[in-house]
Amino acid sequence: MVCGGFTCSKNAICSLNVVYMLVGLLLIVVAAWGKGFGIVSSIHIIGGVIAVGFFLLLIAIVGLIGAVRHHQVMLFFYMVILFIVFLFQFGVSCSCLAMNQGQQEKLLSSSWGIMSNETRDNLEKKLDCCGLFNNTQHNEEFVSDLVLCQAPCVKNTCITCGQKMLQHASESLKILGGVGLFFSFTEILGVWLAMRYRNQKDPSANPSAFL
């Protein structure tokens, strides 16, 4: 059977949805890893990536079931929702890649400023660091944080939490942005395949039942 046949289209959509499921899980895991390393809720993009990963995983399951059953309604909603996920994922991925170090520092500083002393203390112990940034702009805040710091490294020489957080933030954003942007274009392929497959006749079905 040629590649444009019913079986080929069905297998292509099933394979693509398995890939979407893996990508969705990857986005969720990497975003959760980045969030757990102190990037915290200040970078709202992380939450957006988790949402994209969740919906991509969900719609991939719907698409897989729709493809196996050749279900017209499920395939229609699959196309519509997948296109919406593409738009959202494309925007979030571009935001991840476009965020520079200066913007990351501002977001981290704003988040650090609203943290309680207890939250800062827990974060410093977890990352083994003291204070956020040791520079002219944040000097007073850094000195006060250093006095209260109870991280294990305080006995020797501590690096700032800002340095560690920026390192993990940059890694997470590059991975999330690159993976998300690359696979967002495959979602257009998924929409086209689903549209094509939806209008194809199942050779094993009753001809009179096909609309």
mmCIF file with all atom_site columns, C-alpha atoms in Angstrom:
data_model
loop_
_atom_site.group_PDB
_atom_site.id
_atom_site.type_symbol
_atom_site.label_atom_id
_atom_site.label_alt_id
_atom_site.label_comp_id
_atom_site.label_asym_id
_atom_site.label_entity_id
_atom_site.label_seq_id
_atom_site.pdbx_PDB_ins_code
_atom_site.Cartn_x
_atom_site.Cartn_y
_atom_site.Cartn_z
_atom_site.occupancy
_atom_site.B_iso_or_equiv
_atom_site.pdbx_formal_charge
_atom_site.auth_seq_id
_atom_site.auth_comp_id
_atom_site.auth_asym_id
_atom_site.auth_atom_id
_atom_site.pdbx_PDB_model_num
ATOM 1   C CA . MET A 1 1   ? 0.000   0.000  0.000  1.00 0.00 ? 1   MET A CA 1
ATOM 2   C CA . VAL A 1 2   ? 1.279   3.470  -0.854 1.00 0.00 ? 2   VAL A CA 1
ATOM 3   C CA . CYS A 1 3   ? 2.206   5.897  1.888  1.00 0.00 ? 3   CYS A CA 1
ATOM 4   C CA . GLY A 1 4   ? -0.929  7.925  1.292  1.00 0.00 ? 4   GLY A CA 1
ATOM 5   C CA . GLY A 1 5   ? -3.142  4.963  2.135  1.00 0.00 ? 5   GLY A CA 1
ATOM 6   C CA . PHE A 1 6   ? -5.426  4.501  5.106  1.00 0.00 ? 6   PHE A CA 1
ATOM 7   C CA . THR A 1 7   ? -3.124  2.160  7.040  1.00 0.00 ? 7   THR A CA 1
ATOM 8   C CA . CYS A 1 8   ? -0.071  4.343  6.481  1.00 0.00 ? 8   CYS A CA 1
ATOM 9   C CA . SER A 1 9   ? -1.906  7.459  7.691  1.00 0.00 ? 9   SER A CA 1
ATOM 10  C CA . LYS A 1 10  ? -3.182  5.591  10.732 1.00 0.00 ? 10  LYS A CA 1
ATOM 11  C CA . ASN A 1 11  ? 0.294   4.324  11.660 1.00 0.00 ? 11  ASN A CA 1
ATOM 12  C CA . ALA A 1 12  ? 1.806   7.782  11.110 1.00 0.00 ? 12  ALA A CA 1
ATOM 13  C CA . ILE A 1 13  ? -0.697  9.462  13.450 1.00 0.00 ? 13  ILE A CA 1
ATOM 14  C CA . CYS A 1 14  ? -0.251  6.759  16.095 1.00 0.00 ? 14  CYS A CA 1
ATOM 15  C CA . SER A 1 15  ? 3.550   7.099  15.940 1.00 0.00 ? 15  SER A CA 1
ATOM 16  C CA . LEU A 1 16  ? 3.344   10.889 16.087 1.00 0.00 ? 16  LEU A CA 1
ATOM 17  C CA . ASN A 1 17  ? 1.099   10.775 19.147 1.00 0.00 ? 17  ASN A CA 1
ATOM 18  C CA . VAL A 1 18  ? 3.486   8.429  20.945 1.00 0.00 ? 18  VAL A CA 1
ATOM 19  C CA . VAL A 1 19  ? 6.205   11.029 20.292 1.00 0.00 ? 19  VAL A CA 1
ATOM 20  C CA . TYR A 1 20  ? 3.885   13.776 21.608 1.00 0.00 ? 20  TYR A CA 1
ATOM 21  C CA . MET A 1 21  ? 3.350   11.779 24.799 1.00 0.00 ? 21  MET A CA 1
ATOM 22  C CA . LEU A 1 22  ? 7.112   11.470 25.328 1.00 0.00 ? 22  LEU A CA 1
ATOM 23  C CA . VAL A 1 23  ? 7.633   15.180 24.603 1.00 0.00 ? 23  VAL A CA 1
ATOM 24  C CA . GLY A 1 24  ? 4.833   16.107 27.010 1.00 0.00 ? 24  GLY A CA 1
ATOM 25  C CA . LEU A 1 25  ? 6.431   14.018 29.763 1.00 0.00 ? 25  LEU A CA 1
ATOM 26  C CA . LEU A 1 26  ? 9.859   15.511 28.980 1.00 0.00 ? 26  LEU A CA 1
ATOM 27  C CA . LEU A 1 27  ? 8.539   19.077 29.231 1.00 0.00 ? 27  LEU A CA 1
ATOM 28  C CA . ILE A 1 28  ? 6.829   18.342 32.550 1.00 0.00 ? 28  ILE A CA 1
ATOM 29  C CA . VAL A 1 29  ? 9.901   16.603 34.031 1.00 0.00 ? 29  VAL A CA 1
ATOM 30  C CA . VAL A 1 30  ? 12.411  19.266 32.934 1.00 0.00 ? 30  VAL A CA 1
ATOM 31  C CA . ALA A 1 31  ? 10.140  22.098 34.095 1.00 0.00 ? 31  ALA A CA 1
ATOM 32  C CA . ALA A 1 32  ? 9.605   20.409 37.467 1.00 0.00 ? 32  ALA A CA 1
ATOM 33  C CA . TRP A 1 33  ? 13.376  19.874 37.760 1.00 0.00 ? 33  TRP A CA 1
ATOM 34  C CA . GLY A 1 34  ? 14.000  23.553 37.070 1.00 0.00 ? 34  GLY A CA 1
ATOM 35  C CA . LYS A 1 35  ? 11.308  24.607 39.509 1.00 0.00 ? 35  LYS A CA 1
ATOM 36  C CA . GLY A 1 36  ? 12.732  22.352 42.200 1.00 0.00 ? 36  GLY A CA 1
ATOM 37  C CA . PHE A 1 37  ? 16.187  23.897 41.885 1.00 0.00 ? 37  PHE A CA 1
ATOM 38  C CA . GLY A 1 38  ? 15.105  27.247 43.199 1.00 0.00 ? 38  GLY A CA 1
ATOM 39  C CA . ILE A 1 39  ? 13.804  28.866 40.028 1.00 0.00 ? 39  ILE A CA 1
ATOM 40  C CA . VAL A 1 40  ? 10.551  28.833 42.013 1.00 0.00 ? 40  VAL A CA 1
ATOM 41  C CA . SER A 1 41  ? 7.318   30.438 40.945 1.00 0.00 ? 41  SER A CA 1
ATOM 42  C CA . SER A 1 42  ? 8.907   33.747 39.995 1.00 0.00 ? 42  SER A CA 1
ATOM 43  C CA . ILE A 1 43  ? 9.472   32.464 36.479 1.00 0.00 ? 43  ILE A CA 1
ATOM 44  C CA . HIS A 1 44  ? 5.871   31.969 35.419 1.00 0.00 ? 44  HIS A CA 1
ATOM 45  C CA . ILE A 1 45  ? 7.050   30.535 32.111 1.00 0.00 ? 45  ILE A CA 1
ATOM 46  C CA . ILE A 1 46  ? 7.859   27.312 33.969 1.00 0.00 ? 46  ILE A CA 1
ATOM 47  C CA . GLY A 1 47  ? 4.191   26.981 34.890 1.00 0.00 ? 47  GLY A CA 1
ATOM 48  C CA . GLY A 1 48  ? 3.242   27.618 31.278 1.00 0.00 ? 48  GLY A CA 1
ATOM 49  C CA . VAL A 1 49  ? 5.584   24.863 30.098 1.00 0.00 ? 49  VAL A CA 1
ATOM 50  C CA . ILE A 1 50  ? 4.098   22.393 32.595 1.00 0.00 ? 50  ILE A CA 1
ATOM 51  C CA . ALA A 1 51  ? 0.610   23.295 31.323 1.00 0.00 ? 51  ALA A CA 1
ATOM 52  C CA . VAL A 1 52  ? 1.705   22.783 27.701 1.00 0.00 ? 52  VAL A CA 1
ATOM 53  C CA . GLY A 1 53  ? 3.273   19.421 28.580 1.00 0.00 ? 53  GLY A CA 1
ATOM 54  C CA . PHE A 1 54  ? 0.123   18.290 30.387 1.00 0.00 ? 54  PHE A CA 1
ATOM 55  C CA . PHE A 1 55  ? -2.244  19.282 27.572 1.00 0.00 ? 55  PHE A CA 1
ATOM 56  C CA . LEU A 1 56  ? 0.091   17.799 24.942 1.00 0.00 ? 56  LEU A CA 1
ATOM 57  C CA . LEU A 1 57  ? 0.103   14.516 26.875 1.00 0.00 ? 57  LEU A CA 1
ATOM 58  C CA . LEU A 1 58  ? -3.684  14.598 27.199 1.00 0.00 ? 58  LEU A CA 1
ATOM 59  C CA . ILE A 1 59  ? -4.389  15.436 23.557 1.00 0.00 ? 59  ILE A CA 1
ATOM 60  C CA . ALA A 1 60  ? -1.886  12.782 22.421 1.00 0.00 ? 60  ALA A CA 1
ATOM 61  C CA . ILE A 1 61  ? -3.901  10.138 24.273 1.00 0.00 ? 61  ILE A CA 1
ATOM 62  C CA . VAL A 1 62  ? -7.120  11.418 22.661 1.00 0.00 ? 62  VAL A CA 1
ATOM 63  C CA . GLY A 1 63  ? -5.453  11.409 19.230 1.00 0.00 ? 63  GLY A CA 1
ATOM 64  C CA . LEU A 1 64  ? -4.133  7.897  19.727 1.00 0.00 ? 64  LEU A CA 1
ATOM 65  C CA . ILE A 1 65  ? -7.569  6.557  20.641 1.00 0.00 ? 65  ILE A CA 1
ATOM 66  C CA . GLY A 1 66  ? -9.195  8.497  17.793 1.00 0.00 ? 66  GLY A CA 1
ATOM 67  C CA . ALA A 1 67  ? -6.670  7.165  15.284 1.00 0.00 ? 67  ALA A CA 1
ATOM 68  C CA . VAL A 1 68  ? -7.056  3.538  16.375 1.00 0.00 ? 68  VAL A CA 1
ATOM 69  C CA . ARG A 1 69  ? -10.862 3.741  16.248 1.00 0.00 ? 69  ARG A CA 1
ATOM 70  C CA . HIS A 1 70  ? -11.019 6.153  13.293 1.00 0.00 ? 70  HIS A CA 1
ATOM 71  C CA . HIS A 1 71  ? -13.424 8.172  15.436 1.00 0.00 ? 71  HIS A CA 1
ATOM 72  C CA . GLN A 1 72  ? -14.604 11.238 13.506 1.00 0.00 ? 72  GLN A CA 1
ATOM 73  C CA . VAL A 1 73  ? -15.561 13.402 16.510 1.00 0.00 ? 73  VAL A CA 1
ATOM 74  C CA . MET A 1 74  ? -12.406 12.640 18.503 1.00 0.00 ? 74  MET A CA 1
ATOM 75  C CA . LEU A 1 75  ? -10.216 13.353 15.490 1.00 0.00 ? 75  LEU A CA 1
ATOM 76  C CA . PHE A 1 76  ? -11.987 16.688 14.917 1.00 0.00 ? 76  PHE A CA 1
ATOM 77  C CA . PHE A 1 77  ? -11.446 17.860 18.502 1.00 0.00 ? 77  PHE A CA 1
ATOM 78  C CA . TYR A 1 78  ? -7.910  16.489 18.326 1.00 0.00 ? 78  TYR A CA 1
ATOM 79  C CA . MET A 1 79  ? -7.148  18.739 15.339 1.00 0.00 ? 79  MET A CA 1
ATOM 80  C CA . VAL A 1 80  ? -8.648  21.844 16.938 1.00 0.00 ? 80  VAL A CA 1
ATOM 81  C CA . ILE A 1 81  ? -7.007  21.415 20.356 1.00 0.00 ? 81  ILE A CA 1
ATOM 82  C CA . LEU A 1 82  ? -3.652  20.381 18.869 1.00 0.00 ? 82  LEU A CA 1
ATOM 83  C CA . PHE A 1 83  ? -3.578  23.582 16.816 1.00 0.00 ? 83  PHE A CA 1
ATOM 84  C CA . ILE A 1 84  ? -4.315  25.651 19.952 1.00 0.00 ? 84  ILE A CA 1
ATOM 85  C CA . VAL A 1 85  ? -1.538  23.782 21.812 1.00 0.00 ? 85  VAL A CA 1
ATOM 86  C CA . PHE A 1 86  ? 0.799   24.573 18.898 1.00 0.00 ? 86  PHE A CA 1
ATOM 87  C CA . LEU A 1 87  ? 0.115   28.309 19.186 1.00 0.00 ? 87  LEU A CA 1
ATOM 88  C CA . PHE A 1 88  ? 0.587   28.321 22.958 1.00 0.00 ? 88  PHE A CA 1
ATOM 89  C CA . GLN A 1 89  ? 3.675   26.078 22.858 1.00 0.00 ? 89  GLN A CA 1
ATOM 90  C CA . PHE A 1 90  ? 5.269   28.170 20.111 1.00 0.00 ? 90  PHE A CA 1
ATOM 91  C CA . GLY A 1 91  ? 4.785   31.353 22.159 1.00 0.00 ? 91  GLY A CA 1
ATOM 92  C CA . VAL A 1 92  ? 6.077   29.834 25.414 1.00 0.00 ? 92  VAL A CA 1
ATOM 93  C CA . SER A 1 93  ? 9.093   28.273 23.673 1.00 0.00 ? 93  SER A CA 1
ATOM 94  C CA . CYS A 1 94  ? 10.054  31.575 22.073 1.00 0.00 ? 94  CYS A CA 1
ATOM 95  C CA . SER A 1 95  ? 9.725   33.277 25.470 1.00 0.00 ? 95  SER A CA 1
ATOM 96  C CA . CYS A 1 96  ? 12.036  30.677 27.032 1.00 0.00 ? 96  CYS A CA 1
ATOM 97  C CA . LEU A 1 97  ? 14.707  31.204 24.383 1.00 0.00 ? 97  LEU A CA 1
ATOM 98  C CA . ALA A 1 98  ? 14.353  34.996 24.352 1.00 0.00 ? 98  ALA A CA 1
ATOM 99  C CA . MET A 1 99  ? 14.748  35.496 28.101 1.00 0.00 ? 99  MET A CA 1
ATOM 100 C CA . ASN A 1 100 ? 18.229  36.895 28.782 1.00 0.00 ? 100 ASN A CA 1
ATOM 101 C CA . GLN A 1 101 ? 20.222  36.876 32.027 1.00 0.00 ? 101 GLN A CA 1
ATOM 102 C CA . GLY A 1 102 ? 19.175  40.401 32.969 1.00 0.00 ? 102 GLY A CA 1
ATOM 103 C CA . GLN A 1 103 ? 15.494  39.482 32.793 1.00 0.00 ? 103 GLN A CA 1
ATOM 104 C CA . GLN A 1 104 ? 16.129  36.320 34.804 1.00 0.00 ? 104 GLN A CA 1
ATOM 105 C CA . GLU A 1 105 ? 17.910  38.359 37.497 1.00 0.00 ? 105 GLU A CA 1
ATOM 106 C CA . LYS A 1 106 ? 14.978  40.789 37.757 1.00 0.00 ? 106 LYS A CA 1
ATOM 107 C CA . LEU A 1 107 ? 12.498  37.918 38.124 1.00 0.00 ? 107 LEU A CA 1
ATOM 108 C CA . LEU A 1 108 ? 14.624  36.203 40.757 1.00 0.00 ? 108 LEU A CA 1
ATOM 109 C CA . SER A 1 109 ? 15.125  39.484 42.660 1.00 0.00 ? 109 SER A CA 1
ATOM 110 C CA . SER A 1 110 ? 11.404  40.224 42.729 1.00 0.00 ? 110 SER A CA 1
ATOM 111 C CA . SER A 1 111 ? 10.681  36.715 43.990 1.00 0.00 ? 111 SER A CA 1
ATOM 112 C CA . TRP A 1 112 ? 13.435  36.877 46.626 1.00 0.00 ? 112 TRP A CA 1
ATOM 113 C CA . GLY A 1 113 ? 12.055  40.164 47.898 1.00 0.00 ? 113 GLY A CA 1
ATOM 114 C CA . ILE A 1 114 ? 8.640   38.701 48.737 1.00 0.00 ? 114 ILE A CA 1
ATOM 115 C CA . MET A 1 115 ? 10.004  35.532 50.363 1.00 0.00 ? 115 MET A CA 1
ATOM 116 C CA . SER A 1 116 ? 9.815   35.142 54.130 1.00 0.00 ? 116 SER A CA 1
ATOM 117 C CA . ASN A 1 117 ? 13.022  34.591 56.110 1.00 0.00 ? 117 ASN A CA 1
ATOM 118 C CA . GLU A 1 118 ? 11.996  30.976 56.674 1.00 0.00 ? 118 GLU A CA 1
ATOM 119 C CA . THR A 1 119 ? 11.584  30.352 52.942 1.00 0.00 ? 119 THR A CA 1
ATOM 120 C CA . ARG A 1 120 ? 14.949  31.966 52.201 1.00 0.00 ? 120 ARG A CA 1
ATOM 121 C CA . ASP A 1 121 ? 16.580  29.885 54.914 1.00 0.00 ? 121 ASP A CA 1
ATOM 122 C CA . ASN A 1 122 ? 15.142  26.635 53.506 1.00 0.00 ? 122 ASN A CA 1
ATOM 123 C CA . LEU A 1 123 ? 16.258  27.570 49.996 1.00 0.00 ? 123 LEU A CA 1
ATOM 124 C CA . GLU A 1 124 ? 19.780  28.446 51.161 1.00 0.00 ? 124 GLU A CA 1
ATOM 125 C CA . LYS A 1 125 ? 20.097  25.117 52.963 1.00 0.00 ? 125 LYS A CA 1
ATOM 126 C CA . LYS A 1 126 ? 18.767  23.219 49.953 1.00 0.00 ? 126 LYS A CA 1
ATOM 127 C CA . LEU A 1 127 ? 21.086  24.891 47.433 1.00 0.00 ? 127 LEU A CA 1
ATOM 128 C CA . ASP A 1 128 ? 23.993  25.306 49.914 1.00 0.00 ? 128 ASP A CA 1
ATOM 129 C CA . CYS A 1 129 ? 24.392  29.034 49.235 1.00 0.00 ? 129 CYS A CA 1
ATOM 130 C CA . CYS A 1 130 ? 23.937  32.388 50.960 1.00 0.00 ? 130 CYS A CA 1
ATOM 131 C CA . GLY A 1 131 ? 22.122  35.513 49.791 1.00 0.00 ? 131 GLY A CA 1
ATOM 132 C CA . LEU A 1 132 ? 20.884  36.270 46.306 1.00 0.00 ? 132 LEU A CA 1
ATOM 133 C CA . PHE A 1 133 ? 23.372  38.615 44.590 1.00 0.00 ? 133 PHE A CA 1
ATOM 134 C CA . ASN A 1 134 ? 26.522  40.155 46.043 1.00 0.00 ? 134 ASN A CA 1
ATOM 135 C CA . ASN A 1 135 ? 26.691  43.403 44.095 1.00 0.00 ? 135 ASN A CA 1
ATOM 136 C CA . THR A 1 136 ? 26.311  47.135 44.695 1.00 0.00 ? 136 THR A CA 1
ATOM 137 C CA . GLN A 1 137 ? 22.581  47.131 43.989 1.00 0.00 ? 137 GLN A CA 1
ATOM 138 C CA . HIS A 1 138 ? 21.805  44.326 46.466 1.00 0.00 ? 138 HIS A CA 1
ATOM 139 C CA . ASN A 1 139 ? 24.658  44.866 48.954 1.00 0.00 ? 139 ASN A CA 1
ATOM 140 C CA . GLU A 1 140 ? 22.539  45.733 52.026 1.00 0.00 ? 140 GLU A CA 1
ATOM 141 C CA . GLU A 1 141 ? 20.160  42.853 51.412 1.00 0.00 ? 141 GLU A CA 1
ATOM 142 C CA . PHE A 1 142 ? 23.075  40.457 50.878 1.00 0.00 ? 142 PHE A CA 1
ATOM 143 C CA . VAL A 1 143 ? 24.769  41.455 54.147 1.00 0.00 ? 143 VAL A CA 1
ATOM 144 C CA . SER A 1 144 ? 21.581  40.894 56.150 1.00 0.00 ? 144 SER A CA 1
ATOM 145 C CA . ASP A 1 145 ? 21.007  37.533 54.423 1.00 0.00 ? 145 ASP A CA 1
ATOM 146 C CA . LEU A 1 146 ? 24.604  36.497 55.138 1.00 0.00 ? 146 LEU A CA 1
ATOM 147 C CA . VAL A 1 147 ? 24.141  37.154 58.865 1.00 0.00 ? 147 VAL A CA 1
ATOM 148 C CA . LEU A 1 148 ? 21.028  34.934 58.964 1.00 0.00 ? 148 LEU A CA 1
ATOM 149 C CA . CYS A 1 149 ? 22.394  32.270 56.616 1.00 0.00 ? 149 CYS A CA 1
ATOM 150 C CA . GLN A 1 150 ? 22.566  28.743 58.068 1.00 0.00 ? 150 GLN A CA 1
ATOM 151 C CA . ALA A 1 151 ? 23.661  26.846 54.956 1.00 0.00 ? 151 ALA A CA 1
ATOM 152 C CA . PRO A 1 152 ? 26.412  24.187 55.403 1.00 0.00 ? 152 PRO A CA 1
ATOM 153 C CA . CYS A 1 153 ? 28.801  26.224 53.248 1.00 0.00 ? 153 CYS A CA 1
ATOM 154 C CA . VAL A 1 154 ? 28.790  29.152 55.691 1.00 0.00 ? 154 VAL A CA 1
ATOM 155 C CA . LYS A 1 155 ? 31.708  27.544 57.547 1.00 0.00 ? 155 LYS A CA 1
ATOM 156 C CA . ASN A 1 156 ? 33.856  27.987 54.451 1.00 0.00 ? 156 ASN A CA 1
ATOM 157 C CA . THR A 1 157 ? 33.076  30.161 51.441 1.00 0.00 ? 157 THR A CA 1
ATOM 158 C CA . CYS A 1 158 ? 29.553  30.326 50.032 1.00 0.00 ? 158 CYS A CA 1
ATOM 159 C CA . ILE A 1 159 ? 28.558  31.327 46.554 1.00 0.00 ? 159 ILE A CA 1
ATOM 160 C CA . THR A 1 160 ? 25.382  33.322 46.132 1.00 0.00 ? 160 THR A CA 1
ATOM 161 C CA . CYS A 1 161 ? 22.060  31.586 45.540 1.00 0.00 ? 161 CYS A CA 1
ATOM 162 C CA . GLY A 1 162 ? 21.526  33.865 42.558 1.00 0.00 ? 162 GLY A CA 1
ATOM 163 C CA . GLN A 1 163 ? 24.497  32.300 40.763 1.00 0.00 ? 163 GLN A CA 1
ATOM 164 C CA . LYS A 1 164 ? 23.205  28.769 41.293 1.00 0.00 ? 164 LYS A CA 1
ATOM 165 C CA . MET A 1 165 ? 19.646  29.657 40.412 1.00 0.00 ? 165 MET A CA 1
ATOM 166 C CA . LEU A 1 166 ? 20.675  31.472 37.234 1.00 0.00 ? 166 LEU A CA 1
ATOM 167 C CA . GLN A 1 167 ? 22.747  28.510 36.154 1.00 0.00 ? 167 GLN A CA 1
ATOM 168 C CA . HIS A 1 168 ? 19.851  26.090 36.501 1.00 0.00 ? 168 HIS A CA 1
ATOM 169 C CA . ALA A 1 169 ? 17.398  28.628 35.080 1.00 0.00 ? 169 ALA A CA 1
ATOM 170 C CA . SER A 1 170 ? 19.485  29.037 31.922 1.00 0.00 ? 170 SER A CA 1
ATOM 171 C CA . GLU A 1 171 ? 19.816  25.266 31.491 1.00 0.00 ? 171 GLU A CA 1
ATOM 172 C CA . SER A 1 172 ? 16.102  24.672 31.985 1.00 0.00 ? 172 SER A CA 1
ATOM 173 C CA . LEU A 1 173 ? 14.992  27.483 29.689 1.00 0.00 ? 173 LEU A CA 1
ATOM 174 C CA . LYS A 1 174 ? 17.325  26.402 26.879 1.00 0.00 ? 174 LYS A CA 1
ATOM 175 C CA . ILE A 1 175 ? 16.174  22.782 27.042 1.00 0.00 ? 175 ILE A CA 1
ATOM 176 C CA . LEU A 1 176 ? 12.495  23.688 27.333 1.00 0.00 ? 176 LEU A CA 1
ATOM 177 C CA . GLY A 1 177 ? 12.672  26.340 24.620 1.00 0.00 ? 177 GLY A CA 1
ATOM 178 C CA . GLY A 1 178 ? 14.618  24.183 22.164 1.00 0.00 ? 178 GLY A CA 1
ATOM 179 C CA . VAL A 1 179 ? 12.560  21.023 22.626 1.00 0.00 ? 179 VAL A CA 1
ATOM 180 C CA . GLY A 1 180 ? 9.264   22.916 22.672 1.00 0.00 ? 180 GLY A CA 1
ATOM 181 C CA . LEU A 1 181 ? 10.039  24.964 19.573 1.00 0.00 ? 181 LEU A CA 1
ATOM 182 C CA . PHE A 1 182 ? 11.247  21.975 17.543 1.00 0.00 ? 182 PHE A CA 1
ATOM 183 C CA . PHE A 1 183 ? 8.251   19.784 18.337 1.00 0.00 ? 183 PHE A CA 1
ATOM 184 C CA . SER A 1 184 ? 5.736   22.607 17.989 1.00 0.00 ? 184 SER A CA 1
ATOM 185 C CA . PHE A 1 185 ? 6.241   22.440 14.217 1.00 0.00 ? 185 PHE A CA 1
ATOM 186 C CA . THR A 1 186 ? 5.526   18.701 14.201 1.00 0.00 ? 186 THR A CA 1
ATOM 187 C CA . GLU A 1 187 ? 2.109   19.528 15.659 1.00 0.00 ? 187 GLU A CA 1
ATOM 188 C CA . ILE A 1 188 ? 1.191   21.238 12.382 1.00 0.00 ? 188 ILE A CA 1
ATOM 189 C CA . LEU A 1 189 ? 2.081   17.959 10.682 1.00 0.00 ? 189 LEU A CA 1
ATOM 190 C CA . GLY A 1 190 ? -0.177  16.184 13.184 1.00 0.00 ? 190 GLY A CA 1
ATOM 191 C CA . VAL A 1 191 ? -3.106  18.493 12.369 1.00 0.00 ? 191 VAL A CA 1
ATOM 192 C CA . TRP A 1 192 ? -2.630  17.906 8.631  1.00 0.00 ? 192 TRP A CA 1
ATOM 193 C CA . LEU A 1 193 ? -2.341  14.122 9.038  1.00 0.00 ? 193 LEU A CA 1
ATOM 194 C CA . ALA A 1 194 ? -5.453  13.990 11.247 1.00 0.00 ? 194 ALA A CA 1
ATOM 195 C CA . MET A 1 195 ? -7.442  16.066 8.748  1.00 0.00 ? 195 MET A CA 1
ATOM 196 C CA . ARG A 1 196 ? -6.334  13.796 5.892  1.00 0.00 ? 196 ARG A CA 1
ATOM 197 C CA . TYR A 1 197 ? -6.893  10.573 7.829  1.00 0.00 ? 197 TYR A CA 1
ATOM 198 C CA . ARG A 1 198 ? -10.322 11.708 9.036  1.00 0.00 ? 198 ARG A CA 1
ATOM 199 C CA . ASN A 1 199 ? -11.544 12.029 5.437  1.00 0.00 ? 199 ASN A CA 1
ATOM 200 C CA . GLN A 1 200 ? -10.141 8.678  4.329  1.00 0.00 ? 200 GLN A CA 1
ATOM 201 C CA . LYS A 1 201 ? -12.320 5.590  4.004  1.00 0.00 ? 201 LYS A CA 1
ATOM 202 C CA . ASP A 1 202 ? -11.598 2.618  6.197  1.00 0.00 ? 202 ASP A CA 1
ATOM 203 C CA . PRO A 1 203 ? -11.302 -0.345 3.780  1.00 0.00 ? 203 PRO A CA 1
ATOM 204 C CA . SER A 1 204 ? -12.380 -2.785 6.491  1.00 0.00 ? 204 SER A CA 1
ATOM 205 C CA . ALA A 1 205 ? -15.526 -0.814 7.376  1.00 0.00 ? 205 ALA A CA 1
ATOM 206 C CA . ASN A 1 206 ? -18.987 -1.188 5.903  1.00 0.00 ? 206 ASN A CA 1
ATOM 207 C CA . PRO A 1 207 ? -19.052 1.088  2.812  1.00 0.00 ? 207 PRO A CA 1
ATOM 208 C CA . SER A 1 208 ? -22.628 2.150  3.536  1.00 0.00 ? 208 SER A CA 1
ATOM 209 C CA . ALA A 1 209 ? -21.653 3.333  7.011  1.00 0.00 ? 209 ALA A CA 1
ATOM 210 C CA . PHE A 1 210 ? -19.056 5.778  5.716  1.00 0.00 ? 210 PHE A CA 1
ATOM 211 C CA . LEU A 1 211 ? -20.185 9.376  5.363  1.00 0.00 ? 211 LEU A CA 1
#
